[in-house]
Amino acid sequence: MGHDTYRPVTKAMDDDFGGWGVTAIDALSTAIMFENEDTVRQILDFLVNLDYNRIEDGTSIQLNEVTTHQFGGMLSAYDLLNGPFAHLVPQQDLRDGLYRQMVELGNVLSCGFGTPSGVPRNWVDTALCTTDDALSNTIAGAGSLILEFARLSDITVFYEYLLKAYIYDSKAYAPYLERWKLAADSTIRYIASHPYGHPEWTLLPRWNGRDIIKEMDAPCWFAGGNFILAGMITGNQTLIDFGVSIADTAGALYQMTATGLGGELVVWTTDCSPSFKARFDLDECNSSNSVQVTSPEYKLRPEVIESWYYAYRATKDLKYREWAWSAFKAIISVCETESAYSAISDVNAVNGGKELDEMDSGFMAQVLKYVWLIHLDVSDDTAQGRLCIRLLTRVQDQAPFHVKDSRRGSGNMWVYNTQGHPLMVAGDPV
């Protein structure tokens, strides 16, 4: 457990997050919500004895990655274990130990903010409380710190966090929602793209200077859920419809592969240009080939299932649950190894191609959690619904950590960070 990344084929371990047990701590909130008491206590016993001044295989850690994975996981565990899942860990010493470590890690990470501008640098030497000399950071990297440090002060990907910071405290972060709305409006007006033959599909290209590059990588699918969430809390149906169109596009693309899973990168054409046909050796361009998977690996990414969860919460359309369950079964079919689950090389090969011997910690932090959440409904009488409800024995009637649709009169008491860790909101539920 003292290592970070597990290689599920060779059963080797890597310490790419300082040797601070990122996979275990990333999985902690999922284990709590699943009420897996033995696993929760095992992780906590490990966590309370960590030394954040010691880094394996180096001297520095990456600020935004450690914040969203480990720090976010610890904050979420603290909120869950002092809220709806307090019965799992009645021992005060373990809760106190989690609190102390949470504050200690927050102090360590705060070293990254020692810059003239106040914008944090990305690499921190925890023993010396110094940073690298880099003069730049991404807005996603800096923005990813908002929720976690705001939550810590109350206890003691950038535009995504603008919206979620508003949900966390709608009064303190009211301007963030307006900033998010401006970005969302620009995305809908100027960035959204619809591939040839599919005006109902929505993809988000990237920009290179003034040029639009019609390609979208797997992590970008989170945008569907982010737009839907914004629509639910503001009552804006346009935002919901836009997010749903992204989620539906992912569903269609998953169904087009041999494995039922999506690749790392897709490209598309809106006009069937000669260059597109030449690139993919197409005699003719039509609705069945206007989107192409150019990086066919599946790396146990959670973003598509995350967006389906938000889509289901907004629409109650059962297709999103069916898609999530089909994807889960596909993962079991082609990604399962003797000891865990592995990324695969080719979603268009029936058996998934080669096992890549990679398992991102987000698989347990998010994939398993969102598959469970989308089926967590006391009115669900399907086999998978009954299975998910059995995992939640004491708080199933309330499930307060569910994303709420404000249009139906219920505000959000929790908000999920970018790694799928639920944090208790500080302000009035929205």
Short mmCIF file of C-alpha atoms in Angstrom, two decimals:
data_model
loop_
_atom_site.label_atom_id
_atom_site.label_comp_id
_atom_site.label_asym_id
_atom_site.label_seq_id
_atom_site.Cartn_x
_atom_site.Cartn_y
_atom_site.Cartn_z
CA MET A 1 0.00 0.00 0.00
CA GLY A 2 2.99 2.29 0.50
CA HIS A 3 3.52 2.59 -3.26
CA ASP A 4 1.64 4.82 -5.68
CA THR A 5 0.86 3.07 -8.95
CA TYR A 6 0.16 -0.62 -9.46
CA ARG A 7 1.07 -2.42 -12.67
CA PRO A 8 -1.68 -5.03 -12.99
CA VAL A 9 0.07 -7.34 -15.47
CA THR A 10 3.59 -7.59 -14.03
CA LYS A 11 2.38 -6.83 -10.47
CA ALA A 12 5.15 -4.24 -10.10
CA MET A 13 4.85 -0.96 -8.18
CA ASP A 14 5.85 2.62 -9.02
CA ASP A 15 6.39 5.58 -6.71
CA ASP A 16 5.42 8.32 -9.15
CA PHE A 17 3.54 10.36 -6.52
CA GLY A 18 6.31 10.45 -3.92
CA GLY A 19 5.56 7.02 -2.47
CA TRP A 20 2.57 8.43 -0.60
CA GLY A 21 0.13 5.69 -1.65
CA VAL A 22 -1.90 7.62 -4.21
CA THR A 23 -3.90 4.60 -5.43
CA ALA A 24 -5.00 3.70 -1.91
CA ILE A 25 -5.85 7.27 -0.90
CA ASP A 26 -7.58 7.97 -4.22
CA ALA A 27 -9.71 4.87 -3.56
CA LEU A 28 -10.55 5.86 0.03
CA SER A 29 -13.72 7.86 -0.69
CA THR A 30 -15.00 5.04 -2.91
CA ALA A 31 -14.32 2.46 -0.18
CA ILE A 32 -16.17 4.65 2.33
CA MET A 33 -19.19 5.09 0.08
CA PHE A 34 -19.20 1.34 -0.60
CA GLU A 35 -19.06 0.84 3.19
CA ASN A 36 -16.07 -1.48 2.88
CA GLU A 37 -15.07 -1.13 6.52
CA ASP A 38 -11.94 -3.30 6.45
CA THR A 39 -10.49 -1.47 3.44
CA VAL A 40 -11.28 1.93 4.93
CA ARG A 41 -9.48 1.15 8.17
CA GLN A 42 -6.53 -0.40 6.36
CA ILE A 43 -6.06 2.75 4.28
CA LEU A 44 -6.47 5.02 7.31
CA ASP A 45 -3.94 3.02 9.32
CA PHE A 46 -1.46 3.56 6.48
CA LEU A 47 -2.34 7.21 5.94
CA VAL A 48 -1.94 8.40 9.52
CA ASN A 49 1.68 7.20 9.55
CA LEU A 50 2.81 8.92 6.34
CA ASP A 51 5.79 11.28 6.48
CA TYR A 52 5.20 14.11 3.99
CA ASN A 53 8.78 15.31 4.28
CA ARG A 54 9.99 12.07 2.72
CA ILE A 55 9.65 11.48 -1.01
CA GLU A 56 10.55 8.23 -2.71
CA ASP A 57 12.52 8.38 -5.98
CA GLY A 58 13.08 12.15 -5.90
CA THR A 59 12.74 15.30 -3.84
CA SER A 60 9.67 17.03 -5.31
CA ILE A 61 5.99 16.36 -5.91
CA GLN A 62 3.65 17.81 -8.55
CA LEU A 63 1.36 20.24 -6.77
CA ASN A 64 -1.87 20.01 -8.74
CA GLU A 65 -1.76 16.21 -9.10
CA VAL A 66 -1.15 15.56 -5.41
CA THR A 67 -3.81 18.14 -4.52
CA THR A 68 -6.61 16.64 -6.59
CA HIS A 69 -5.78 12.97 -5.95
CA GLN A 70 -4.43 12.70 -2.40
CA PHE A 71 -5.42 15.95 -0.72
CA GLY A 72 -8.88 15.81 -2.29
CA GLY A 73 -9.24 12.18 -1.27
CA MET A 74 -8.34 12.98 2.35
CA LEU A 75 -10.71 15.96 2.55
CA SER A 76 -13.50 13.87 1.07
CA ALA A 77 -12.84 11.04 3.54
CA TYR A 78 -12.95 13.54 6.41
CA ASP A 79 -16.31 14.92 5.27
CA LEU A 80 -17.82 11.48 4.65
CA LEU A 81 -16.58 9.99 7.94
CA ASN A 82 -17.86 12.98 9.89
CA GLY A 83 -21.15 12.90 8.00
CA PRO A 84 -23.24 10.10 6.52
CA PHE A 85 -20.63 7.38 7.11
CA ALA A 86 -19.58 8.19 10.68
CA HIS A 87 -20.58 4.67 11.72
CA LEU A 88 -17.71 3.18 9.72
CA VAL A 89 -14.93 4.60 11.91
CA PRO A 90 -16.15 5.26 15.45
CA GLN A 91 -12.55 5.45 16.75
CA GLN A 92 -11.72 9.07 17.42
CA ASP A 93 -7.97 8.45 17.16
CA LEU A 94 -8.23 7.46 13.49
CA ARG A 95 -10.37 10.50 12.66
CA ASP A 96 -7.98 12.75 14.56
CA GLY A 97 -5.06 11.18 12.71
CA LEU A 98 -6.75 11.84 9.37
CA TYR A 99 -7.32 15.45 10.39
CA ARG A 100 -3.68 15.95 11.43
CA GLN A 101 -2.36 14.46 8.20
CA MET A 102 -4.79 16.53 6.15
CA VAL A 103 -3.56 19.74 7.76
CA GLU A 104 0.07 18.62 7.44
CA LEU A 105 -0.29 17.89 3.73
CA GLY A 106 -2.06 21.22 3.25
CA ASN A 107 0.85 22.99 4.89
CA VAL A 108 3.33 21.13 2.70
CA LEU A 109 1.43 21.92 -0.49
CA SER A 110 1.07 25.58 0.46
CA CYS A 111 4.81 25.94 -0.12
CA GLY A 112 3.97 26.03 -3.81
CA PHE A 113 2.30 29.43 -3.38
CA GLY A 114 5.49 31.23 -2.37
CA THR A 115 5.71 33.21 -5.60
CA PRO A 116 5.56 36.98 -6.23
CA SER A 117 2.29 36.62 -8.14
CA GLY A 118 0.66 34.19 -5.74
CA VAL A 119 0.07 31.80 -8.64
CA PRO A 120 1.56 28.50 -7.50
CA ARG A 121 4.42 26.76 -9.23
CA ASN A 122 3.81 23.13 -10.04
CA TRP A 123 6.72 21.32 -8.35
CA VAL A 124 7.34 21.47 -4.59
CA ASP A 125 10.28 20.19 -2.57
CA THR A 126 8.42 19.19 0.58
CA ALA A 127 11.45 18.90 2.87
CA LEU A 128 12.84 22.35 2.01
CA CYS A 129 9.50 24.05 1.27
CA THR A 130 10.87 25.32 -2.04
CA THR A 131 9.57 25.23 -5.62
CA ASP A 132 10.99 24.74 -9.07
CA ASP A 133 12.09 27.73 -11.17
CA ALA A 134 9.39 27.39 -13.82
CA LEU A 135 7.75 30.70 -14.65
CA SER A 136 4.48 29.25 -15.92
CA ASN A 137 1.64 27.03 -14.79
CA THR A 138 -1.57 26.00 -16.53
CA ILE A 139 -4.84 27.63 -15.49
CA ALA A 140 -6.18 24.12 -14.96
CA GLY A 141 -3.26 23.36 -12.68
CA ALA A 142 -3.75 26.50 -10.63
CA GLY A 143 -7.54 26.32 -10.71
CA SER A 144 -7.58 22.73 -9.53
CA LEU A 145 -6.44 23.92 -6.10
CA ILE A 146 -9.47 26.10 -5.38
CA LEU A 147 -11.87 23.55 -3.93
CA GLU A 148 -9.38 21.60 -1.86
CA PHE A 149 -7.74 24.58 -0.15
CA ALA A 150 -11.10 26.28 0.37
CA ARG A 151 -12.40 23.14 2.05
CA LEU A 152 -9.33 22.84 4.28
CA SER A 153 -9.68 26.43 5.48
CA ASP A 154 -13.28 25.76 6.47
CA ILE A 155 -12.32 22.64 8.35
CA THR A 156 -9.30 24.13 9.82
CA VAL A 157 -9.16 21.44 -14.75
CA PHE A 158 -9.79 25.60 -14.27
CA TYR A 159 -13.27 26.34 -15.69
CA GLU A 160 -14.62 23.14 -14.19
CA TYR A 161 -13.48 24.47 -10.83
CA LEU A 162 -15.06 27.88 -11.33
CA LEU A 163 -18.47 26.21 -11.43
CA LYS A 164 -17.73 23.80 -8.60
CA ALA A 165 -16.31 26.54 -6.38
CA TYR A 166 -19.64 28.36 -6.80
CA ILE A 167 -21.53 25.24 -5.71
CA TYR A 168 -19.18 24.87 -2.75
CA ASP A 169 -20.04 28.38 -1.54
CA SER A 170 -22.37 30.37 -3.78
CA LYS A 171 -21.90 33.61 -1.85
CA ALA A 172 -18.13 33.59 -1.51
CA TYR A 173 -17.58 32.47 -5.10
CA ALA A 174 -20.50 34.15 -6.89
CA PRO A 175 -18.22 35.86 -9.48
CA TYR A 176 -16.85 32.46 -10.47
CA LEU A 177 -20.22 31.40 -11.86
CA GLU A 178 -20.35 34.49 -14.08
CA ARG A 179 -16.85 33.77 -15.35
CA TRP A 180 -17.86 30.18 -16.07
CA LYS A 181 -20.97 31.34 -17.96
CA LEU A 182 -18.85 33.54 -20.24
CA ALA A 183 -16.57 30.61 -21.06
CA ALA A 184 -19.56 28.32 -21.58
CA ASP A 185 -21.26 30.76 -23.93
CA SER A 186 -18.07 31.07 -26.00
CA THR A 187 -17.75 27.29 -26.15
CA ILE A 188 -21.31 26.83 -27.40
CA ARG A 189 -21.06 29.68 -29.91
CA TYR A 190 -17.57 29.30 -31.31
CA ILE A 191 -15.96 25.99 -30.33
CA ALA A 192 -18.61 23.26 -30.48
CA SER A 193 -18.31 21.13 -33.60
CA HIS A 194 -20.68 18.65 -35.24
CA PRO A 195 -19.20 15.90 -37.43
CA TYR A 196 -20.42 15.31 -40.95
CA GLY A 197 -23.74 13.46 -41.00
CA HIS A 198 -24.36 13.95 -37.29
CA PRO A 199 -25.73 17.40 -36.46
CA GLU A 200 -26.97 15.92 -33.17
CA TRP A 201 -23.45 15.01 -32.00
CA THR A 202 -21.21 17.56 -30.28
CA LEU A 203 -17.43 17.37 -30.06
CA LEU A 204 -15.00 19.92 -28.65
CA PRO A 205 -11.94 20.62 -30.82
CA ARG A 206 -8.74 22.15 -29.54
CA TRP A 207 -7.16 25.43 -30.59
CA ASN A 208 -3.66 25.98 -31.88
CA GLY A 209 -3.26 29.72 -32.11
CA ARG A 210 -6.09 30.75 -34.41
CA ASP A 211 -6.51 27.31 -35.93
CA ILE A 212 -9.16 24.84 -34.81
CA ILE A 213 -7.86 21.27 -34.68
CA LYS A 214 -10.75 18.82 -34.93
CA GLU A 215 -9.53 16.31 -32.39
CA MET A 216 -10.70 15.54 -28.87
CA ASP A 217 -8.86 13.49 -26.26
CA ALA A 218 -10.47 11.28 -23.65
CA PRO A 219 -10.19 13.58 -20.59
CA CYS A 220 -12.23 16.26 -22.40
CA TRP A 221 -15.41 14.19 -22.15
CA PHE A 222 -15.84 15.56 -18.61
CA ALA A 223 -17.25 18.70 -20.25
CA GLY A 224 -20.59 17.04 -20.87
CA GLY A 225 -21.18 16.55 -17.17
CA ASN A 226 -19.90 20.03 -16.33
CA PHE A 227 -22.40 21.71 -18.66
CA ILE A 228 -25.22 19.53 -17.34
CA LEU A 229 -24.34 20.36 -13.74
CA ALA A 230 -24.39 24.08 -14.54
CA GLY A 231 -27.76 23.73 -16.21
CA MET A 232 -29.21 21.92 -13.22
CA ILE A 233 -28.09 24.54 -10.68
CA THR A 234 -29.08 27.55 -12.83
CA GLY A 235 -32.21 26.14 -14.45
CA ASN A 236 -30.72 26.73 -17.91
CA GLN A 237 -32.01 24.06 -20.29
CA THR A 238 -29.64 25.17 -23.06
CA LEU A 239 -26.66 24.19 -20.94
CA ILE A 240 -28.23 20.84 -20.10
CA ASP A 241 -29.03 20.11 -23.75
CA PHE A 242 -25.50 21.00 -24.79
CA GLY A 243 -23.97 18.75 -22.14
CA VAL A 244 -26.34 15.92 -23.00
CA SER A 245 -25.34 16.14 -26.67
CA ILE A 246 -21.70 15.61 -25.64
CA ALA A 247 -22.65 12.67 -23.40
CA ASP A 248 -24.76 11.17 -26.19
CA THR A 249 -21.89 11.49 -28.65
CA ALA A 250 -19.68 9.52 -26.29
CA GLY A 251 -22.37 6.87 -26.01
CA ALA A 252 -22.61 6.53 -29.78
CA LEU A 253 -18.83 6.32 -30.19
CA TYR A 254 -18.51 3.67 -27.48
CA GLN A 255 -21.07 1.54 -29.30
CA MET A 256 -19.09 1.77 -32.54
CA THR A 257 -15.98 -0.04 -31.24
CA ALA A 258 -15.38 -3.77 -31.02
CA THR A 259 -14.90 -3.66 -27.25
CA GLY A 260 -17.65 -1.18 -26.40
CA LEU A 261 -15.07 1.23 -24.97
CA GLY A 262 -13.68 4.52 -26.26
CA GLY A 263 -10.19 5.39 -27.45
CA GLU A 264 -7.81 8.07 -26.24
CA LEU A 265 -8.25 10.40 -29.23
CA VAL A 266 -10.85 10.94 -31.93
CA VAL A 267 -10.66 13.17 -35.00
CA TRP A 268 -13.47 14.17 -37.32
CA THR A 269 -14.49 16.16 -40.35
CA THR A 270 -17.40 18.53 -40.77
CA ASP A 271 -17.18 18.80 -44.55
CA CYS A 272 -15.60 15.55 -45.79
CA SER A 273 -12.53 17.37 -47.03
CA PRO A 274 -10.20 15.63 -49.51
CA SER A 275 -7.42 15.70 -46.92
CA PHE A 276 -9.58 13.80 -44.41
CA LYS A 277 -10.51 11.16 -46.98
CA ALA A 278 -6.89 10.79 -48.02
CA ARG A 279 -5.68 10.53 -44.42
CA PHE A 280 -8.00 7.60 -43.70
CA ASP A 281 -8.02 6.12 -47.22
CA LEU A 282 -11.75 6.67 -47.69
CA ASP A 283 -13.39 6.34 -51.10
CA GLU A 284 -16.31 8.31 -49.81
CA CYS A 285 -17.15 10.11 -46.60
CA ASN A 286 -20.41 9.45 -44.76
CA SER A 287 -21.96 9.48 -41.33
CA SER A 288 -20.40 6.14 -40.42
CA ASN A 289 -16.79 7.20 -41.00
CA SER A 290 -16.69 10.96 -40.41
CA VAL A 291 -15.31 10.32 -36.90
CA GLN A 292 -12.15 8.24 -36.57
CA VAL A 293 -10.34 6.85 -33.53
CA THR A 294 -6.66 7.70 -34.01
CA SER A 295 -5.35 6.64 -30.60
CA PRO A 296 -7.19 3.39 -29.87
CA GLU A 297 -5.91 2.82 -26.33
CA TYR A 298 -8.38 2.67 -23.44
CA LYS A 299 -6.72 3.80 -20.20
CA LEU A 300 -9.53 3.18 -17.71
CA ARG A 301 -10.66 6.78 -18.09
CA PRO A 302 -13.68 7.90 -16.02
CA GLU A 303 -14.83 11.05 -17.83
CA VAL A 304 -17.42 9.47 -20.12
CA ILE A 305 -19.12 7.53 -17.32
CA GLU A 306 -18.96 10.68 -15.19
CA SER A 307 -20.86 12.62 -17.86
CA TRP A 308 -23.41 9.83 -18.18
CA TYR A 309 -24.00 10.06 -14.42
CA TYR A 310 -24.76 13.78 -14.67
CA ALA A 311 -26.92 13.17 -17.74
CA TYR A 312 -28.95 10.59 -15.85
CA ARG A 313 -29.38 12.88 -12.86
CA ALA A 314 -30.74 15.60 -15.17
CA THR A 315 -32.92 13.52 -17.50
CA LYS A 316 -33.63 10.21 -15.71
CA ASP A 317 -33.19 8.60 -19.13
CA LEU A 318 -32.35 4.94 -18.48
CA LYS A 319 -30.06 4.72 -21.50
CA TYR A 320 -27.26 6.35 -19.51
CA ARG A 321 -27.43 3.65 -16.89
CA GLU A 322 -27.46 1.00 -19.59
CA TRP A 323 -24.43 2.56 -21.27
CA ALA A 324 -22.56 2.74 -17.96
CA TRP A 325 -23.34 -0.89 -17.18
CA SER A 326 -22.30 -2.00 -20.67
CA ALA A 327 -19.01 -0.12 -20.30
CA PHE A 328 -18.45 -1.70 -16.89
CA LYS A 329 -19.03 -5.18 -18.30
CA ALA A 330 -16.67 -4.39 -21.18
CA ILE A 331 -13.98 -3.36 -18.70
CA ILE A 332 -14.38 -6.65 -16.87
CA SER A 333 -14.28 -8.53 -20.17
CA VAL A 334 -11.15 -7.02 -21.73
CA CYS A 335 -9.28 -5.19 -18.95
CA GLU A 336 -9.34 -7.66 -16.06
CA THR A 337 -6.04 -9.26 -15.11
CA GLU A 338 -5.19 -11.83 -12.48
CA SER A 339 -4.88 -9.15 -9.81
CA ALA A 340 -6.58 -5.95 -11.03
CA TYR A 341 -7.51 -4.13 -14.27
CA SER A 342 -5.22 -2.93 -17.04
CA ALA A 343 -5.36 -0.32 -19.76
CA ILE A 344 -5.58 -1.88 -23.22
CA SER A 345 -3.99 -0.98 -26.54
CA ASP A 346 -6.88 -1.22 -29.02
CA VAL A 347 -10.60 -0.70 -28.44
CA ASN A 348 -11.24 -1.92 -31.98
CA ALA A 349 -9.72 -5.34 -31.32
CA VAL A 350 -12.25 -7.82 -29.98
CA ASN A 351 -10.00 -8.80 -27.08
CA GLY A 352 -8.75 -5.24 -26.50
CA GLY A 353 -5.37 -5.88 -28.07
CA LYS A 354 -2.37 -5.79 -25.75
CA GLU A 355 -2.52 -5.21 -22.00
CA LEU A 356 -0.57 -2.01 -21.30
CA ASP A 357 0.25 -2.84 -17.67
CA GLU A 358 -1.18 0.48 -16.45
CA MET A 359 -3.94 1.16 -13.92
CA ASP A 360 -4.53 4.82 -13.17
CA SER A 361 -5.64 5.49 -9.60
CA GLY A 362 -8.71 7.20 -11.04
CA PHE A 363 -10.13 3.80 -11.92
CA MET A 364 -10.98 3.14 -8.29
CA ALA A 365 -11.55 6.79 -7.39
CA GLN A 366 -13.97 7.50 -10.23
CA VAL A 367 -14.86 4.70 -12.65
CA LEU A 368 -16.14 2.34 -9.96
CA LYS A 369 -17.76 5.20 -8.05
CA TYR A 370 -19.67 6.67 -10.99
CA VAL A 371 -20.89 3.27 -12.19
CA TRP A 372 -22.19 2.71 -8.66
CA LEU A 373 -23.70 6.18 -8.28
CA ILE A 374 -25.61 6.06 -11.55
CA HIS A 375 -27.34 2.89 -10.36
CA LEU A 376 -27.88 4.03 -6.78
CA ASP A 377 -31.61 4.61 -6.81
CA VAL A 378 -33.99 2.99 -4.34
CA SER A 379 -36.63 2.79 -7.07
CA ASP A 380 -34.34 0.74 -9.31
CA ASP A 381 -35.39 -2.91 -9.45
CA THR A 382 -32.82 -4.08 -11.99
CA ALA A 383 -30.17 -6.60 -10.99
CA GLN A 384 -27.41 -4.00 -11.15
CA GLY A 385 -29.51 -1.50 -9.22
CA ARG A 386 -30.17 -3.98 -6.43
CA LEU A 387 -26.44 -4.79 -6.33
CA CYS A 388 -25.47 -1.12 -5.94
CA ILE A 389 -28.08 -0.52 -3.24
CA ARG A 390 -26.83 -3.52 -1.26
CA LEU A 391 -23.45 -1.78 -1.07
CA LEU A 392 -25.10 1.09 0.82
CA THR A 393 -26.79 -0.32 3.89
CA ARG A 394 -27.49 2.63 6.17
CA VAL A 395 -27.98 5.82 4.16
CA GLN A 396 -29.59 4.62 0.95
CA ASP A 397 -32.85 6.53 1.46
CA GLN A 398 -31.07 9.87 1.62
CA ALA A 399 -27.89 9.36 -0.45
CA PRO A 400 -27.05 12.99 0.39
CA PHE A 401 -23.87 12.84 -1.68
CA HIS A 402 -25.83 12.45 -4.93
CA VAL A 403 -25.68 15.31 -7.42
CA LYS A 404 -29.00 17.12 -7.08
CA ASP A 405 -31.13 18.80 -9.74
CA SER A 406 -32.01 22.24 -8.40
CA ARG A 407 -34.87 22.49 -10.90
CA ARG A 408 -36.67 19.90 -8.79
CA GLY A 409 -36.26 21.93 -5.62
CA SER A 410 -33.29 20.18 -4.01
CA GLY A 411 -29.90 21.85 -3.66
CA ASN A 412 -26.48 20.22 -3.72
CA MET A 413 -25.06 19.40 -0.30
CA TRP A 414 -21.91 17.90 -1.85
CA VAL A 415 -19.72 18.76 -4.83
CA TYR A 416 -17.33 16.36 -6.58
CA ASN A 417 -13.78 17.47 -7.33
CA THR A 418 -12.10 16.61 -10.62
CA GLN A 419 -10.96 13.22 -9.25
CA GLY A 420 -14.47 12.27 -8.15
CA HIS A 421 -14.04 12.98 -4.43
CA PRO A 422 -17.22 14.41 -2.83
CA LEU A 423 -16.70 17.47 -0.61
CA MET A 424 -19.36 18.87 1.71
CA VAL A 425 -20.46 22.34 0.59
CA ALA A 426 -19.86 25.28 2.92
CA GLY A 427 -22.61 27.64 1.76
CA ASP A 428 -26.31 27.26 1.13
CA PRO A 429 -27.09 24.28 -1.14
CA VAL A 430 -27.67 25.34 -4.75
#
